[in-house]
Coordinates of C-alpha atoms in Angstrom, one line a residue:
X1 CA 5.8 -50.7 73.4
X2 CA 9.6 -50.1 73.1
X3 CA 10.3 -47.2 70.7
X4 CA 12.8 -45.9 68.9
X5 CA 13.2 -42.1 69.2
X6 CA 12.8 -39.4 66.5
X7 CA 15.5 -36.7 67.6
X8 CA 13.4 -33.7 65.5
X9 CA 10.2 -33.3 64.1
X10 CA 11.0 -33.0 60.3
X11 CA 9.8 -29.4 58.8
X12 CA 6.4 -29.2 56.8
X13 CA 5.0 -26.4 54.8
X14 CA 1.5 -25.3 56.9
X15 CA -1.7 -26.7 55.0
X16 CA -2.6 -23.0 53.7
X17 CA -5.2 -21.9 51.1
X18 CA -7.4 -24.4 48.8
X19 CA -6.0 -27.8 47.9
X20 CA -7.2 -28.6 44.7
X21 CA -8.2 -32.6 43.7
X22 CA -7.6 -33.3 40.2
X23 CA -9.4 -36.3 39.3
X24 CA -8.6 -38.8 36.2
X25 CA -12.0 -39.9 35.3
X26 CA -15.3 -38.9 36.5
X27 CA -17.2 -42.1 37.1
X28 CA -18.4 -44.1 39.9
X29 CA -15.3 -43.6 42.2
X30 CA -14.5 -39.7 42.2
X31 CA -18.9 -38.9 41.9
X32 CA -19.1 -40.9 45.2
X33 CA -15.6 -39.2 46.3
X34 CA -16.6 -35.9 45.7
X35 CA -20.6 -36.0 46.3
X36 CA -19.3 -38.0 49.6
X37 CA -17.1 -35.2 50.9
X38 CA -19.5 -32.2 49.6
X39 CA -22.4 -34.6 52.1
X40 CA -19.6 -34.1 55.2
X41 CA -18.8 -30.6 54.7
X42 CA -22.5 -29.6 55.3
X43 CA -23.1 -31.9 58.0
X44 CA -24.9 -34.6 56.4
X45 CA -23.2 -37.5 56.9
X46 CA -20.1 -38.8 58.1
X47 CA -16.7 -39.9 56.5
X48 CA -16.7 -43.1 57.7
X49 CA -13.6 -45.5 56.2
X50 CA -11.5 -42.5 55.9
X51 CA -8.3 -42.4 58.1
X52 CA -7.7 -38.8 57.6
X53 CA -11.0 -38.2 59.2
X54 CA -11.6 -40.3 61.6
X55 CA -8.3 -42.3 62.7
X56 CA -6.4 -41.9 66.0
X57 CA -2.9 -42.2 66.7
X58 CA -1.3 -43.4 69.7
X59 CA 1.9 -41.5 70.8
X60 CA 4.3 -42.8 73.7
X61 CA 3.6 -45.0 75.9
X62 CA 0.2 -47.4 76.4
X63 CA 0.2 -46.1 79.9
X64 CA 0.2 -42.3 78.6
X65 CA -3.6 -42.1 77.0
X66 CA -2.6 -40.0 74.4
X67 CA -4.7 -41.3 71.1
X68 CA -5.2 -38.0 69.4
X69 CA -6.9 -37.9 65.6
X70 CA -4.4 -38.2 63.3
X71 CA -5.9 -34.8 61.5
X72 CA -5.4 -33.1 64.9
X73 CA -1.8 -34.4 65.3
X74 CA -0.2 -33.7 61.5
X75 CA -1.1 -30.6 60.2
X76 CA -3.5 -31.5 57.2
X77 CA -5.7 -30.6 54.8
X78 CA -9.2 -29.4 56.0
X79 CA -11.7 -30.7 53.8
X80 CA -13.5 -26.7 53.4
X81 CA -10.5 -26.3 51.5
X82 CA -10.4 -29.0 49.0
X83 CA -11.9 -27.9 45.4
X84 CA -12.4 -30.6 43.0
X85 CA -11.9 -30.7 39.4
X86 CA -11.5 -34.1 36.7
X87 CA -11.2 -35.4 32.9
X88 CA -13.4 -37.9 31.5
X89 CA -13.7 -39.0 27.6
X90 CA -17.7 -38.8 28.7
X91 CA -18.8 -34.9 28.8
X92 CA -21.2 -35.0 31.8
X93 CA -21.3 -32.8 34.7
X94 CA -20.9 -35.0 38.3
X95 CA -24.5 -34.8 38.9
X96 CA -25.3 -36.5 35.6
X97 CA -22.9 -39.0 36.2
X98 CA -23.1 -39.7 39.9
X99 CA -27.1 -40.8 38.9
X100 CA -26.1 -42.5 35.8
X101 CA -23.9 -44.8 38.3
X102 CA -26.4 -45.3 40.7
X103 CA -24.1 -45.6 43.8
X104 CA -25.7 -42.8 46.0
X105 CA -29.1 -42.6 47.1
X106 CA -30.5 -40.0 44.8
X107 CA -32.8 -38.6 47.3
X108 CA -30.9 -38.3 50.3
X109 CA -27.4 -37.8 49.2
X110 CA -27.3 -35.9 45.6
X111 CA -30.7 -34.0 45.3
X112 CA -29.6 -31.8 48.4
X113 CA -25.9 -30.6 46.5
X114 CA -27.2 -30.5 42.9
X115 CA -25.7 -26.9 42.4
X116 CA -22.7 -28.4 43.4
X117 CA -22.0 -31.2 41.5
X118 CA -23.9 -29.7 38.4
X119 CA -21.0 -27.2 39.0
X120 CA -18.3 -30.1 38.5
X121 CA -18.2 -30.6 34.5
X122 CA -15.1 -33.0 33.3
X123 CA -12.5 -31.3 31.1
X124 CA -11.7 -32.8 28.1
X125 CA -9.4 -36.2 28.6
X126 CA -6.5 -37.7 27.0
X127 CA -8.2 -40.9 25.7
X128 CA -7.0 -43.3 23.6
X129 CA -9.5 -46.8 22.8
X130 CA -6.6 -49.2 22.1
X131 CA -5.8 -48.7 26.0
X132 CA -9.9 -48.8 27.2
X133 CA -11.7 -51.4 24.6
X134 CA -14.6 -51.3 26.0
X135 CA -15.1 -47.4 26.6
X136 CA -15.8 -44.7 23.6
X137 CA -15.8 -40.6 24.5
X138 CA -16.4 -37.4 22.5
X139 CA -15.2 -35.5 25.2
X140 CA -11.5 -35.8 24.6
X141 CA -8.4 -34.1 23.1
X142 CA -6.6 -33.8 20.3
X143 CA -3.2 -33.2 19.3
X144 CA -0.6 -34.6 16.7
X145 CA 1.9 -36.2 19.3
X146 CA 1.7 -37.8 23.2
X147 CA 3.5 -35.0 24.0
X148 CA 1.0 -32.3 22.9
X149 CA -1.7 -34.4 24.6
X150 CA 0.6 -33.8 27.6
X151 CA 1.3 -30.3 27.2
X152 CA -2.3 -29.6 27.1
X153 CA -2.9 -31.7 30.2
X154 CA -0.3 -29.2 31.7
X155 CA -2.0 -26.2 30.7
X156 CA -5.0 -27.8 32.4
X157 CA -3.4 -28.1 35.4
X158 CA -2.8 -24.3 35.4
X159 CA -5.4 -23.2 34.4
X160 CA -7.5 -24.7 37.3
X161 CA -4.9 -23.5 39.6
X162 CA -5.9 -20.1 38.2
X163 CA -9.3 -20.2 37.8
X164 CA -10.2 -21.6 41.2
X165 CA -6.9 -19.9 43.1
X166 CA -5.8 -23.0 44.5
X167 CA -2.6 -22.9 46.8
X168 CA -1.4 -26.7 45.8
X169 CA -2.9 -29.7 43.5
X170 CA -2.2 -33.2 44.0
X171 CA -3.7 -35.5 41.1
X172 CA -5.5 -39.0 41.7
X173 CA -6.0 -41.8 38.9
X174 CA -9.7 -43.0 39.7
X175 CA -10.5 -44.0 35.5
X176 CA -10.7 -47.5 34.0
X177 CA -7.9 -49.8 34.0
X178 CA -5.9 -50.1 30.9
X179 CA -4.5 -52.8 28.2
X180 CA -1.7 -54.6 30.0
X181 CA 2.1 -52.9 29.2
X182 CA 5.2 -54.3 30.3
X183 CA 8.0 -51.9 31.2
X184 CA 10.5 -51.2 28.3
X185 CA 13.0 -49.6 26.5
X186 CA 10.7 -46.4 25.9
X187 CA 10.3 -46.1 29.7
X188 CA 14.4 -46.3 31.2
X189 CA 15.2 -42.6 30.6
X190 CA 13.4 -39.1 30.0
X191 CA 15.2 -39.1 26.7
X192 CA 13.4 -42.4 25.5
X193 CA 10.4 -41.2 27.4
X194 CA 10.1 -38.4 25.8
X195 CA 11.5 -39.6 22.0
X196 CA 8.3 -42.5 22.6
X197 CA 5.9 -39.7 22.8
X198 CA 7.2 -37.2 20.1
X199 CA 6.9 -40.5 18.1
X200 CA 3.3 -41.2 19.1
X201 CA 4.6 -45.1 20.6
X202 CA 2.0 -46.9 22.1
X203 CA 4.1 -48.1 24.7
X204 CA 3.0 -44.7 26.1
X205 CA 0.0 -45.0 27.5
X206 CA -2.8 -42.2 28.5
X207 CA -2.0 -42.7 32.6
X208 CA 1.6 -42.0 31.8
X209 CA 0.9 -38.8 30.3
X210 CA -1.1 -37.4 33.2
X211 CA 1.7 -38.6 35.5
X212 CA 4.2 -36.8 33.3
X213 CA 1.7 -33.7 32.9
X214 CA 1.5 -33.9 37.0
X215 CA 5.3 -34.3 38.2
X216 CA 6.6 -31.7 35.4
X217 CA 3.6 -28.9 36.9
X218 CA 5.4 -30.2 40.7
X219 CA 2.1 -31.8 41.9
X220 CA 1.5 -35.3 43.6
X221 CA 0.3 -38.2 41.7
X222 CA -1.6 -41.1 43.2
X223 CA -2.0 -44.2 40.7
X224 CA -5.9 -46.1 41.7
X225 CA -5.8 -48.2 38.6
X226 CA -2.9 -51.3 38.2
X227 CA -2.0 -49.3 34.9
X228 CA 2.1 -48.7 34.7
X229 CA 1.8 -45.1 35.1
X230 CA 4.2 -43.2 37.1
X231 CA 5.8 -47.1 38.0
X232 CA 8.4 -47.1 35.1
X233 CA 12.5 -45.8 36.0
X234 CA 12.1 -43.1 33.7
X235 CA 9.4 -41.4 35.9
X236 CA 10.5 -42.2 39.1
X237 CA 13.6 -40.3 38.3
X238 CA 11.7 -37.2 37.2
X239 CA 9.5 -37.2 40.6
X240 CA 12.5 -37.5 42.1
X241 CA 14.5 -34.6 40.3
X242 CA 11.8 -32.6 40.4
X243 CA 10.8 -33.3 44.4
X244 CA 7.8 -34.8 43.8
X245 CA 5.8 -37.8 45.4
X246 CA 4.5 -39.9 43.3
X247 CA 2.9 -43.7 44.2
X248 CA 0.0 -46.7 43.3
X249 CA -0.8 -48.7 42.3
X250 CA -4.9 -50.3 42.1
X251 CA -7.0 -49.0 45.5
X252 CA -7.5 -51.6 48.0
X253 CA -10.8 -52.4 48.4
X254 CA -12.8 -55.7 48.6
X255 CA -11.8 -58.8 47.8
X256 CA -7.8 -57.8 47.7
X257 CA -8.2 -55.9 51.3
X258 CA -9.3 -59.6 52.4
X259 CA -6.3 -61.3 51.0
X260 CA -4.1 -58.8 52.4
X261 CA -5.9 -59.4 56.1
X262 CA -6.3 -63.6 55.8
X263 CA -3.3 -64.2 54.6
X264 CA -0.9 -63.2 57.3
X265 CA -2.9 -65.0 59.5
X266 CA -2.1 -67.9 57.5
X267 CA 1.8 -67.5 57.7
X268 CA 1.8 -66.0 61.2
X269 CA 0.4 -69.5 62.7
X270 CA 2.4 -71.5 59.8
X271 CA -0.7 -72.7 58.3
X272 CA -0.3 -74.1 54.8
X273 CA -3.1 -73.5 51.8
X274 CA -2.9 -75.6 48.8
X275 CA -5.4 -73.4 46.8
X276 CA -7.4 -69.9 46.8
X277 CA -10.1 -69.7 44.0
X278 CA -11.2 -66.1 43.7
X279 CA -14.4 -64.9 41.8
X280 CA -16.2 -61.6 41.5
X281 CA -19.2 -60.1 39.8
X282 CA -19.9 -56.7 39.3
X283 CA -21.4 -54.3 36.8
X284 CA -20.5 -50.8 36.4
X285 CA -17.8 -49.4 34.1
X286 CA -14.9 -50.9 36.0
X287 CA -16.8 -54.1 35.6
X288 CA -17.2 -53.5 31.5
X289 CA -13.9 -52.3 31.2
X290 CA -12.1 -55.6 32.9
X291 CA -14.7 -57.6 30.4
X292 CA -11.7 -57.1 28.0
X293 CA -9.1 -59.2 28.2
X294 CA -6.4 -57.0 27.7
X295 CA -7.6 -55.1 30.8
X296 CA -8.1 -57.8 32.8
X297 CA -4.7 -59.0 32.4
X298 CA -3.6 -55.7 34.2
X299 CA -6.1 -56.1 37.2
X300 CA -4.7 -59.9 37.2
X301 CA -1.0 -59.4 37.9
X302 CA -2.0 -56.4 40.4
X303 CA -4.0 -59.5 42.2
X304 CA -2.0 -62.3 41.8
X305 CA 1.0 -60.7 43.7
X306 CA -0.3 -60.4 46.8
X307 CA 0.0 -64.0 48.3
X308 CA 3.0 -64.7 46.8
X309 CA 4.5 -61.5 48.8
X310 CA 3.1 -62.3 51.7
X311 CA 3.2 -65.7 52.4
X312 CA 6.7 -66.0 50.9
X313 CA 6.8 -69.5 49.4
X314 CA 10.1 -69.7 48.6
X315 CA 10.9 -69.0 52.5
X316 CA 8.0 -71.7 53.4
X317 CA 8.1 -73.9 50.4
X318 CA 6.2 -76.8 52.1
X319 CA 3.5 -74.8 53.5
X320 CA 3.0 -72.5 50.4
X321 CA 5.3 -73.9 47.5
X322 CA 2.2 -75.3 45.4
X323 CA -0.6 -72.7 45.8
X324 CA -3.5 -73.3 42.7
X325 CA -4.4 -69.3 43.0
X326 CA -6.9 -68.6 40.3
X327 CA -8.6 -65.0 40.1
X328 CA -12.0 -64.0 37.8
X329 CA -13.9 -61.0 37.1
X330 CA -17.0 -61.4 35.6
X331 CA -19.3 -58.4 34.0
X332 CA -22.9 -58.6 35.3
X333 CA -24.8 -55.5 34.8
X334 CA -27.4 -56.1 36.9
X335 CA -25.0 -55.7 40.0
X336 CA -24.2 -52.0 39.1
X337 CA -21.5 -50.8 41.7
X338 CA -22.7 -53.5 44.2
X339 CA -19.5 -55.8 43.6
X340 CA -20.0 -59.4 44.9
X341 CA -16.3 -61.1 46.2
X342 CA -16.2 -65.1 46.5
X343 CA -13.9 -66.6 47.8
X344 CA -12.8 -70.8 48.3
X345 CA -9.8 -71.1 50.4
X346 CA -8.3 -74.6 50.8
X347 CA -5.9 -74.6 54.1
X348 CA -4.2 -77.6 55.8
X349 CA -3.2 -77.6 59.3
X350 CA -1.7 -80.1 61.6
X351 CA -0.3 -83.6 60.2
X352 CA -1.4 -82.5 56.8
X353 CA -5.4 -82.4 57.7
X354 CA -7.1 -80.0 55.3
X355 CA -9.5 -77.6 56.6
X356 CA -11.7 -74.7 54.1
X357 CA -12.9 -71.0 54.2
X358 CA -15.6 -69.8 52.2
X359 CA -15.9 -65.6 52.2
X360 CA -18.9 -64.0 50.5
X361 CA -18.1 -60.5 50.5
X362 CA -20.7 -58.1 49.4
X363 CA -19.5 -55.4 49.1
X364 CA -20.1 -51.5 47.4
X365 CA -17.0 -51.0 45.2
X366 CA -16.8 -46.8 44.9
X367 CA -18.2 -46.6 48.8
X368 CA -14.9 -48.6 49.8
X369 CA -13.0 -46.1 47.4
X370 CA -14.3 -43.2 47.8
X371 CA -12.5 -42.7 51.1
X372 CA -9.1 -43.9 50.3
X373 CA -8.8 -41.4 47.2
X374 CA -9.7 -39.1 49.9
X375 CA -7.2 -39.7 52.1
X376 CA -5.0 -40.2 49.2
X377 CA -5.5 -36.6 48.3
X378 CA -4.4 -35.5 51.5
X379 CA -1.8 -37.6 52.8
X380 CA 0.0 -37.0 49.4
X381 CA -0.2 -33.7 50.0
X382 CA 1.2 -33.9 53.4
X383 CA 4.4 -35.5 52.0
X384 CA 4.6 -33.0 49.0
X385 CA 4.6 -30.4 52.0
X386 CA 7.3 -32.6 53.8
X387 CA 9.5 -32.8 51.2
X388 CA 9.2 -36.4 50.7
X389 CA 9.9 -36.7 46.8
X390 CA 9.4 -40.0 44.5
X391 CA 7.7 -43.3 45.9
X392 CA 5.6 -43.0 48.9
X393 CA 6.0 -46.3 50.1
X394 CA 4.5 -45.5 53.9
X395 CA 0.9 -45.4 51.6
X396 CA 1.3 -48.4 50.8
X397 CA -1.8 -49.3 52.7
X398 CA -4.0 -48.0 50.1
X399 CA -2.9 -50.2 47.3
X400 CA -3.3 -53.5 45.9
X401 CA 0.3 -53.2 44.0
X402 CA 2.6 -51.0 46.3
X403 CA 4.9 -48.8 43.9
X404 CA 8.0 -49.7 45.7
X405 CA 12.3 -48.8 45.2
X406 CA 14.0 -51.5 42.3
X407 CA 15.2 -54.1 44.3
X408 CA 12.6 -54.9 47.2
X409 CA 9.4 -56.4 47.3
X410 CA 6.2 -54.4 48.2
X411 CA 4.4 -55.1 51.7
X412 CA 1.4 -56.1 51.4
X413 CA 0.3 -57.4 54.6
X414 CA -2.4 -55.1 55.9
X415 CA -0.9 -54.1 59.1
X416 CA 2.7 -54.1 58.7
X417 CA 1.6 -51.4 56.3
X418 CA -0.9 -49.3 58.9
X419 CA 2.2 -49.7 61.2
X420 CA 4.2 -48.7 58.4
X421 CA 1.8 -45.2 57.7
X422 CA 1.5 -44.2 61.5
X423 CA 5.2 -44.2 62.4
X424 CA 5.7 -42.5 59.2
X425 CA 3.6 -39.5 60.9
X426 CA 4.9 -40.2 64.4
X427 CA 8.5 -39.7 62.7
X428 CA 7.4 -36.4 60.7
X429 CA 6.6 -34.7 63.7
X430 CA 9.7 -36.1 65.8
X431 CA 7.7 -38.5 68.4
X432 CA 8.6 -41.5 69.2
X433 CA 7.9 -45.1 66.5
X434 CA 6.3 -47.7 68.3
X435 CA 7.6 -51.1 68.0
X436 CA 5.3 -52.7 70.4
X437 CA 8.1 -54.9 72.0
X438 CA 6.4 -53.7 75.5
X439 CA 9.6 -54.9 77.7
X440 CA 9.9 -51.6 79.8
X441 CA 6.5 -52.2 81.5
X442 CA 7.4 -55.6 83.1
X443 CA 11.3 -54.5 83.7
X444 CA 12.1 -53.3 87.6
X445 CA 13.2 -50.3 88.4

């Protein structure tokens, strides 16, 4: 367990007053989200796959016992004080969209808070369809630049601090994944940035404008989609200036979460693979939306990266220099939100012998989300409250595509990055980071 000792614990603001959770979209991610946490609060259910809520935390030694809850040992957000609000191009309330989805039981988990999520109607989004094909609205804004789209996001923003007298807002991308964009010229400086959207460029995109509308108002933004977002210089620099914490990108959820766990086993017992063929099937809007090939191309390179990080072929160019690493994502309605992940691994082990896996993961996309855009929500408020401005790499746990500083490359193994999160906290409130060496227990006195 050797450790490495934090002198101080680092000062935090006290979780005071309401958080409010500004959601982009209102689909099948934030209904589940929000109808999912409204279910807790009353005592209906439980928030299982949320760290936040139900993770522990060892501190000190193994020998010690002390494993607290992580929401008893950092001063968090209580979940009584979170109030929700969200834009979507499509003007139903929650309640009409959580059963148009079809992801909770109708019955036993949105019947009972109707009033509630009746309550939740979307505000009107900034929408464009060159960046969505496969979506229309008629709830959405209008304005004669990017800029006045952004401006009215930011009044928005106060207003529902106003209106529902909310002590801080963080802000959390849960909408559809957009048309792929490579980082340019429009995106180095806030004087380009800012020139691109007076001038209506479409290397602007709608996600960028609620990450500008979010950092300018001083509030956290979390990036669930692999869209560019906040993950261009000029941006990073403004969170940065202006003390805010910013990150993404793309939830980890099903098939990706697997990759992230399998593949490290791979490298940690230098075990070569020679191919990984990847398939899904899935049919809600996520599902419609990556049916375009402009979209899909996004959702691809947030995929793609993850075994070349981890398995580091240019380190171990015999084991992992030739990959064949195909990824699809086929539309089939009649799957709704149950997402089906199949995977073909082809592995080769001692003298060259070739060995397979086969995983069939069925899984339910927004119940693996829902919990990480809550824990999102609060951790990110946590390190706006710690003063920890620009990327949050320490969540990178949460994302396919860790936003991480020019000039490294993401982690993306799973548990270098829960190791990563928890001596993040252990640091933040001055105990000691756990390295797991374990020397002192077999040294003599």
């Amino acid at each position: 367990m050797s450790s490495v000792v934090s002198k101080t614990a680092k000062p935090i603001a006290p979780a005071k007053g309401k958080l409010g959770v500004l959601c982009v979209g209102l689909g099948a991610v934030t209904t589940t989200f929000m109808a999912g946490v409204e279910n807790v609060r009353r005592g209906h259910a439980k928030a299982f796959g949320s760290l936040t809520q139900m993770g522990t935390i060892r501190l000190g030694k193994r020998t010690e016992g002390r494993s607290p809850l992580i929401r008893d040992f950092v001063s968090l957000a209580s979940l009584d004080d979170l109030v929700f609000g969200a834009w979507d191009p499509i003007p139903d309330t929650a309640y009409q969209a959580a059963l148009k989805c079809g992801v909770l039981d109708k019955h036993e988990h949105i019947e009972p808070i109707a009033g509630f999520l009746k309550s939740i109607a979307p505000m009107p989004a900034v929408f464009d369809q060159f960046y969505v094909k496969r979506l229309e609205g008629t709830n959405v804004k209008s304005g004669k630049t990017k800029r006045d789209l952004a401006e009215a996001l930011r009044k928005d923003i106060r207003d529902f601090k106003a209106k529902h007298g909310c002590d801080r807002l963080v802000m959390v991308w849960c909408a559809s994944t957009e048309v792929f964009i490579a980082p340019g010229p429009t995106h180095e400086t806030m004087a380009t940035f800012e020139k691109a959207m007076d001038a209506n460029d479409p290397s602007i995109a709608p996600s960028m404008l609620y990450a500008y509308a979010a950092i300018m108002e001083g509030i956290p933004y979390a990036n669930g989609a692999p869209n560019l977002s906040c993950d261009v210089p000029a941006l990073e620099k403004l969170a940065r200036d202006k003390g805010v914490a910013i990150g993404g990108k793309d939830f980890k959820t099903g098939q990706t979460m697997l990759k992230t766990v399998l593949s490290p086993m791979f490298k940690a017992r230098m075990l070569g693979v020679s191919g990984w063929y990847s398939t899904n099937i899935l049919g809600n809007r996520d599902g419609e939306v990556l049916d375009d090939p402009e979209s899909f191309k996004t959702k691809e390179e947030s995929k793609l990266g993850v075994l070349e990080h981890i398995l580091q072929p240019q380190l171990y160019p015999e084991l992992y220099g030739n990959i064949f690493h195909k990824v699809r994502i086929n539309y089939y309605p009649p799957r709704g939100d149950n997402k089906e992940g199949w995977d073909n691994i082809d592995i080769f082990g001692w003298l060259g012998y070739p060995m397979q896996i086969k995983v069939d993961f069925l899984c339910r996309d927004s119940i693996l989300a829902a919990p990480l855009v809550l824990d999102l929500a609060i951790f990110f408020d946590l390190a706006q409250r710690a003063g920890l401005s620009g990327i949050q790499e320490w969540l990178s746990f949460y994302f396919k595509s860790p936003q991480h500083a020019p000039g490294l490359y993401p982690e993306h193994d799973l548990f270098i990055q829960q190791t990563k999160l928890k001596n993040t906290l252990r640091w933040l409130m001055g105990e000691e980071q756990i390295t797991h060496l374990g020397r002192e227990y077999y040294e003599e006195e």
